[in-house]
Amino acid sequence: MGRRADYAIRATLALARAPERRHKTRELATAMSIPGGYLPQIMAQLVRSRIVTSVAGPRGGYALARAASAISMLDVIEATEGDPTAGECVMRGGPCRWDDVCAVHVSWTRAQQALLLQLSTTSFAALALLDADLDAGTFVLPPDLARLRPTPEPTTGTSSDEVP
């Protein structure tokens, strides 16, 4: 995911946290640490994708175009960056094709499918609730997510050249 999608997710989350009103660009940029000069381009993409509405004028601003529960993270990523799984083959550096399978193709494809499923089933309503819990200090990270990477094996004090 690139910077554009990152900023779009932040802005959409800010809108989902207070869906009852319109938000000005400056307010969104400040609240979510998004460069103010860059945000109008991102918001325009979200408006074109019918995720956000825009009203001009002193009482205008941005609001969600539909309920936060009906907007997924995948919707926002696709609106700003396109298909998050499109790209190059990890091993060969060219376009990824099924007719020219590499050693990591099956595992990589399964991982991408899992990512797409998670992104498509994560709504901005759920994210707004989680964000409120984080702000309140009431969120507890589930134990299975405490470490995103495997813990390194403990060292035994022998070098890799020594035979145990």
PDB file of C-alpha atoms in Angstrom:
ATOM      1  CA  MET A   1       0.000   0.000   0.000  1.00  0.00           C
ATOM      2  CA  GLY A   2       1.328   3.390  -0.915  1.00  0.00           C
ATOM      3  CA  ARG A   3       1.186   6.805   0.676  1.00  0.00           C
ATOM      4  CA  ARG A   4      -1.921   7.818  -1.294  1.00  0.00           C
ATOM      5  CA  ALA A   5      -3.969   4.923   0.140  1.00  0.00           C
ATOM      6  CA  ASP A   6      -2.525   5.557   3.598  1.00  0.00           C
ATOM      7  CA  TYR A   7      -3.715   9.167   3.536  1.00  0.00           C
ATOM      8  CA  ALA A   8      -7.083   8.171   2.046  1.00  0.00           C
ATOM      9  CA  ILE A   9      -7.638   5.636   4.829  1.00  0.00           C
ATOM     10  CA  ARG A  10      -6.758   8.248   7.448  1.00  0.00           C
ATOM     11  CA  ALA A  11      -9.139  10.818   5.943  1.00  0.00           C
ATOM     12  CA  THR A  12     -11.972   8.293   5.602  1.00  0.00           C
ATOM     13  CA  LEU A  13     -11.450   7.209   9.199  1.00  0.00           C
ATOM     14  CA  ALA A  14     -11.700  10.827  10.359  1.00  0.00           C
ATOM     15  CA  LEU A  15     -14.983  11.182   8.466  1.00  0.00           C
ATOM     16  CA  ALA A  16     -16.261   7.913   9.949  1.00  0.00           C
ATOM     17  CA  ARG A  17     -15.442   9.086  13.474  1.00  0.00           C
ATOM     18  CA  ALA A  18     -17.828  12.063  13.098  1.00  0.00           C
ATOM     19  CA  PRO A  19     -20.255  11.191  10.278  1.00  0.00           C
ATOM     20  CA  GLU A  20     -22.919  13.668  11.407  1.00  0.00           C
ATOM     21  CA  ARG A  21     -21.110  16.700   9.972  1.00  0.00           C
ATOM     22  CA  ARG A  22     -18.958  17.933   7.099  1.00  0.00           C
ATOM     23  CA  HIS A  23     -15.212  18.293   7.506  1.00  0.00           C
ATOM     24  CA  LYS A  24     -12.939  20.897   5.958  1.00  0.00           C
ATOM     25  CA  THR A  25      -9.712  19.864   4.232  1.00  0.00           C
ATOM     26  CA  ARG A  26      -7.574  21.732   6.755  1.00  0.00           C
ATOM     27  CA  GLU A  27      -9.322  20.002   9.657  1.00  0.00           C
ATOM     28  CA  LEU A  28      -8.798  16.539   8.126  1.00  0.00           C
ATOM     29  CA  ALA A  29      -5.172  17.285   7.304  1.00  0.00           C
ATOM     30  CA  THR A  30      -4.429  18.476  10.837  1.00  0.00           C
ATOM     31  CA  ALA A  31      -6.343  15.711  12.620  1.00  0.00           C
ATOM     32  CA  MET A  32      -4.792  12.909  10.601  1.00  0.00           C
ATOM     33  CA  SER A  33      -1.292  14.320   9.880  1.00  0.00           C
ATOM     34  CA  ILE A  34      -1.822  14.502   6.120  1.00  0.00           C
ATOM     35  CA  PRO A  35      -0.019  17.123   4.001  1.00  0.00           C
ATOM     36  CA  GLY A  36      -2.642  19.805   3.317  1.00  0.00           C
ATOM     37  CA  GLY A  37      -1.535  20.393  -0.264  1.00  0.00           C
ATOM     38  CA  TYR A  38      -1.870  16.710  -1.090  1.00  0.00           C
ATOM     39  CA  LEU A  39      -5.230  16.017   0.549  1.00  0.00           C
ATOM     40  CA  PRO A  40      -7.537  17.691  -2.047  1.00  0.00           C
ATOM     41  CA  GLN A  41      -6.257  15.305  -4.747  1.00  0.00           C
ATOM     42  CA  ILE A  42      -6.969  12.310  -2.547  1.00  0.00           C
ATOM     43  CA  MET A  43     -10.395  13.584  -1.563  1.00  0.00           C
ATOM     44  CA  ALA A  44     -11.230  14.163  -5.234  1.00  0.00           C
ATOM     45  CA  GLN A  45     -10.492  10.501  -5.928  1.00  0.00           C
ATOM     46  CA  LEU A  46     -12.734   9.456  -3.040  1.00  0.00           C
ATOM     47  CA  VAL A  47     -15.510  11.727  -4.364  1.00  0.00           C
ATOM     48  CA  ARG A  48     -15.178  10.241  -7.882  1.00  0.00           C
ATOM     49  CA  SER A  49     -15.416   6.767  -6.369  1.00  0.00           C
ATOM     50  CA  ARG A  50     -18.580   7.769  -4.465  1.00  0.00           C
ATOM     51  CA  ILE A  51     -17.032   7.046  -1.086  1.00  0.00           C
ATOM     52  CA  VAL A  52     -17.119  10.708  -0.043  1.00  0.00           C
ATOM     53  CA  THR A  53     -19.344  13.655  -0.927  1.00  0.00           C
ATOM     54  CA  SER A  54     -18.163  17.229  -1.226  1.00  0.00           C
ATOM     55  CA  VAL A  55     -20.083  20.450  -0.747  1.00  0.00           C
ATOM     56  CA  ALA A  56     -18.470  23.784  -1.633  1.00  0.00           C
ATOM     57  CA  GLY A  57     -18.805  26.936   0.404  1.00  0.00           C
ATOM     58  CA  PRO A  58     -18.442  28.146   3.964  1.00  0.00           C
ATOM     59  CA  ARG A  59     -20.790  25.458   5.301  1.00  0.00           C
ATOM     60  CA  GLY A  60     -19.387  22.855   2.979  1.00  0.00           C
ATOM     61  CA  GLY A  61     -16.781  20.193   3.358  1.00  0.00           C
ATOM     62  CA  TYR A  62     -16.457  16.448   3.053  1.00  0.00           C
ATOM     63  CA  ALA A  63     -18.658  13.690   4.432  1.00  0.00           C
ATOM     64  CA  LEU A  64     -19.065   9.986   3.814  1.00  0.00           C
ATOM     65  CA  ALA A  65     -21.318   9.253   0.840  1.00  0.00           C
ATOM     66  CA  ARG A  66     -22.816   6.212   2.603  1.00  0.00           C
ATOM     67  CA  ALA A  67     -22.757   4.588   6.001  1.00  0.00           C
ATOM     68  CA  ALA A  68     -19.297   3.811   7.381  1.00  0.00           C
ATOM     69  CA  SER A  69     -20.425   0.187   7.727  1.00  0.00           C
ATOM     70  CA  ALA A  70     -20.821   0.045   3.939  1.00  0.00           C
ATOM     71  CA  ILE A  71     -17.294   1.287   3.163  1.00  0.00           C
ATOM     72  CA  SER A  72     -14.398  -1.159   3.403  1.00  0.00           C
ATOM     73  CA  MET A  73     -10.680  -0.555   3.556  1.00  0.00           C
ATOM     74  CA  LEU A  74     -10.460  -2.290   0.166  1.00  0.00           C
ATOM     75  CA  ASP A  75     -12.939   0.241  -1.315  1.00  0.00           C
ATOM     76  CA  VAL A  76     -10.674   3.120  -0.277  1.00  0.00           C
ATOM     77  CA  ILE A  77      -7.453   1.451  -1.411  1.00  0.00           C
ATOM     78  CA  GLU A  78      -8.915   0.568  -4.806  1.00  0.00           C
ATOM     79  CA  ALA A  79     -10.283   4.106  -5.194  1.00  0.00           C
ATOM     80  CA  THR A  80      -6.863   5.649  -4.685  1.00  0.00           C
ATOM     81  CA  GLU A  81      -4.363   3.059  -5.913  1.00  0.00           C
ATOM     82  CA  GLY A  82      -6.230   0.407  -7.881  1.00  0.00           C
ATOM     83  CA  ASP A  83      -5.880  -3.327  -7.278  1.00  0.00           C
ATOM     84  CA  PRO A  84      -3.550  -3.818  -4.302  1.00  0.00           C
ATOM     85  CA  THR A  85      -2.453  -7.244  -5.558  1.00  0.00           C
ATOM     86  CA  ALA A  86      -1.543  -6.234  -9.093  1.00  0.00           C
ATOM     87  CA  GLY A  87       2.155  -6.131  -9.583  1.00  0.00           C
ATOM     88  CA  GLU A  88       5.316  -7.907 -10.366  1.00  0.00           C
ATOM     89  CA  CYS A  89       6.355 -11.455  -9.719  1.00  0.00           C
ATOM     90  CA  VAL A  90       8.360 -11.629  -6.511  1.00  0.00           C
ATOM     91  CA  MET A  91      10.982 -13.900  -8.067  1.00  0.00           C
ATOM     92  CA  ARG A  92      11.184 -12.685 -11.648  1.00  0.00           C
ATOM     93  CA  GLY A  93      10.546  -8.958 -11.405  1.00  0.00           C
ATOM     94  CA  GLY A  94       8.090  -8.952 -14.331  1.00  0.00           C
ATOM     95  CA  PRO A  95       4.319  -9.242 -14.491  1.00  0.00           C
ATOM     96  CA  CYS A  96       2.943 -12.122 -12.455  1.00  0.00           C
ATOM     97  CA  ARG A  97       1.289 -14.727 -14.706  1.00  0.00           C
ATOM     98  CA  TRP A  98      -0.190 -18.157 -13.999  1.00  0.00           C
ATOM     99  CA  ASP A  99       1.345 -19.644 -17.142  1.00  0.00           C
ATOM    100  CA  ASP A 100       4.851 -18.959 -15.814  1.00  0.00           C
ATOM    101  CA  VAL A 101       4.643 -19.996 -12.163  1.00  0.00           C
ATOM    102  CA  CYS A 102       7.621 -19.357  -9.894  1.00  0.00           C
ATOM    103  CA  ALA A 103       8.544 -21.051  -6.613  1.00  0.00           C
ATOM    104  CA  VAL A 104       6.693 -18.531  -4.406  1.00  0.00           C
ATOM    105  CA  HIS A 105       3.634 -18.039  -6.632  1.00  0.00           C
ATOM    106  CA  VAL A 106       1.150 -20.245  -4.763  1.00  0.00           C
ATOM    107  CA  SER A 107       2.137 -18.995  -1.292  1.00  0.00           C
ATOM    108  CA  TRP A 108       2.212 -15.373  -2.418  1.00  0.00           C
ATOM    109  CA  THR A 109      -1.174 -15.660  -4.122  1.00  0.00           C
ATOM    110  CA  ARG A 110      -2.728 -17.212  -1.005  1.00  0.00           C
ATOM    111  CA  ALA A 111      -1.305 -14.427   1.143  1.00  0.00           C
ATOM    112  CA  GLN A 112      -2.734 -11.819  -1.243  1.00  0.00           C
ATOM    113  CA  GLN A 113      -6.143 -13.521  -1.147  1.00  0.00           C
ATOM    114  CA  ALA A 114      -6.095 -13.432   2.665  1.00  0.00           C
ATOM    115  CA  LEU A 115      -5.161  -9.743   2.571  1.00  0.00           C
ATOM    116  CA  LEU A 116      -7.988  -8.927   0.157  1.00  0.00           C
ATOM    117  CA  LEU A 117     -10.478 -10.813   2.321  1.00  0.00           C
ATOM    118  CA  GLN A 118      -9.383  -8.912   5.448  1.00  0.00           C
ATOM    119  CA  LEU A 119      -9.455  -5.534   3.686  1.00  0.00           C
ATOM    120  CA  SER A 120     -12.861  -6.199   2.114  1.00  0.00           C
ATOM    121  CA  THR A 121     -14.439  -7.247   5.422  1.00  0.00           C
ATOM    122  CA  THR A 122     -13.010  -4.408   7.520  1.00  0.00           C
ATOM    123  CA  SER A 123     -15.503  -1.550   7.530  1.00  0.00           C
ATOM    124  CA  PHE A 124     -14.844   2.018   8.526  1.00  0.00           C
ATOM    125  CA  ALA A 125     -17.561   1.676  11.174  1.00  0.00           C
ATOM    126  CA  ALA A 126     -15.458  -1.038  12.829  1.00  0.00           C
ATOM    127  CA  LEU A 127     -12.296   1.056  12.435  1.00  0.00           C
ATOM    128  CA  ALA A 128     -13.998   4.113  13.957  1.00  0.00           C
ATOM    129  CA  LEU A 129     -15.049   2.065  17.008  1.00  0.00           C
ATOM    130  CA  LEU A 130     -11.540   0.669  17.372  1.00  0.00           C
ATOM    131  CA  ASP A 131     -10.054   4.152  17.007  1.00  0.00           C
ATOM    132  CA  ALA A 132     -12.363   5.457  19.741  1.00  0.00           C
ATOM    133  CA  ASP A 133     -11.262   2.599  22.015  1.00  0.00           C
ATOM    134  CA  LEU A 134      -7.621   3.436  21.299  1.00  0.00           C
ATOM    135  CA  ASP A 135      -8.251   7.102  22.147  1.00  0.00           C
ATOM    136  CA  ALA A 136      -9.981   6.079  25.378  1.00  0.00           C
ATOM    137  CA  GLY A 137      -7.180   3.689  26.286  1.00  0.00           C
ATOM    138  CA  THR A 138      -9.582   0.750  26.490  1.00  0.00           C
ATOM    139  CA  PHE A 139      -8.313  -1.299  23.549  1.00  0.00           C
ATOM    140  CA  VAL A 140      -6.395  -4.455  24.379  1.00  0.00           C
ATOM    141  CA  LEU A 141      -4.323  -5.999  21.609  1.00  0.00           C
ATOM    142  CA  PRO A 142      -5.327  -9.647  21.116  1.00  0.00           C
ATOM    143  CA  PRO A 143      -2.510 -12.007  22.178  1.00  0.00           C
ATOM    144  CA  ASP A 144      -2.251 -13.554  18.720  1.00  0.00           C
ATOM    145  CA  LEU A 145      -1.401 -10.125  17.282  1.00  0.00           C
ATOM    146  CA  ALA A 146       1.115  -9.074  19.906  1.00  0.00           C
ATOM    147  CA  ARG A 147       3.923 -10.110  17.576  1.00  0.00           C
ATOM    148  CA  LEU A 148       3.573  -9.788  13.840  1.00  0.00           C
ATOM    149  CA  ARG A 149       6.860 -11.575  13.221  1.00  0.00           C
ATOM    150  CA  PRO A 150       8.102 -14.834  14.652  1.00  0.00           C
ATOM    151  CA  THR A 151      10.313 -14.459  17.685  1.00  0.00           C
ATOM    152  CA  PRO A 152      13.934 -15.311  16.984  1.00  0.00           C
ATOM    153  CA  GLU A 153      15.251 -18.569  18.384  1.00  0.00           C
ATOM    154  CA  PRO A 154      17.184 -18.059  21.609  1.00  0.00           C
ATOM    155  CA  THR A 155      20.910 -18.281  21.236  1.00  0.00           C
ATOM    156  CA  THR A 156      22.672 -21.101  23.034  1.00  0.00           C
ATOM    157  CA  GLY A 157      26.054 -19.466  23.197  1.00  0.00           C
ATOM    158  CA  THR A 158      27.544 -21.649  20.468  1.00  0.00           C
ATOM    159  CA  SER A 159      28.548 -20.314  17.105  1.00  0.00           C
ATOM    160  CA  SER A 160      26.932 -21.598  13.941  1.00  0.00           C
ATOM    161  CA  ASP A 161      30.228 -23.324  13.029  1.00  0.00           C
ATOM    162  CA  GLU A 162      30.288 -25.442  16.170  1.00  0.00           C
ATOM    163  CA  VAL A 163      28.635 -28.810  16.302  1.00  0.00           C
ATOM    164  CA  PRO A 164      26.389 -29.161  19.361  1.00  0.00           C
TER     165      PRO A 164
END
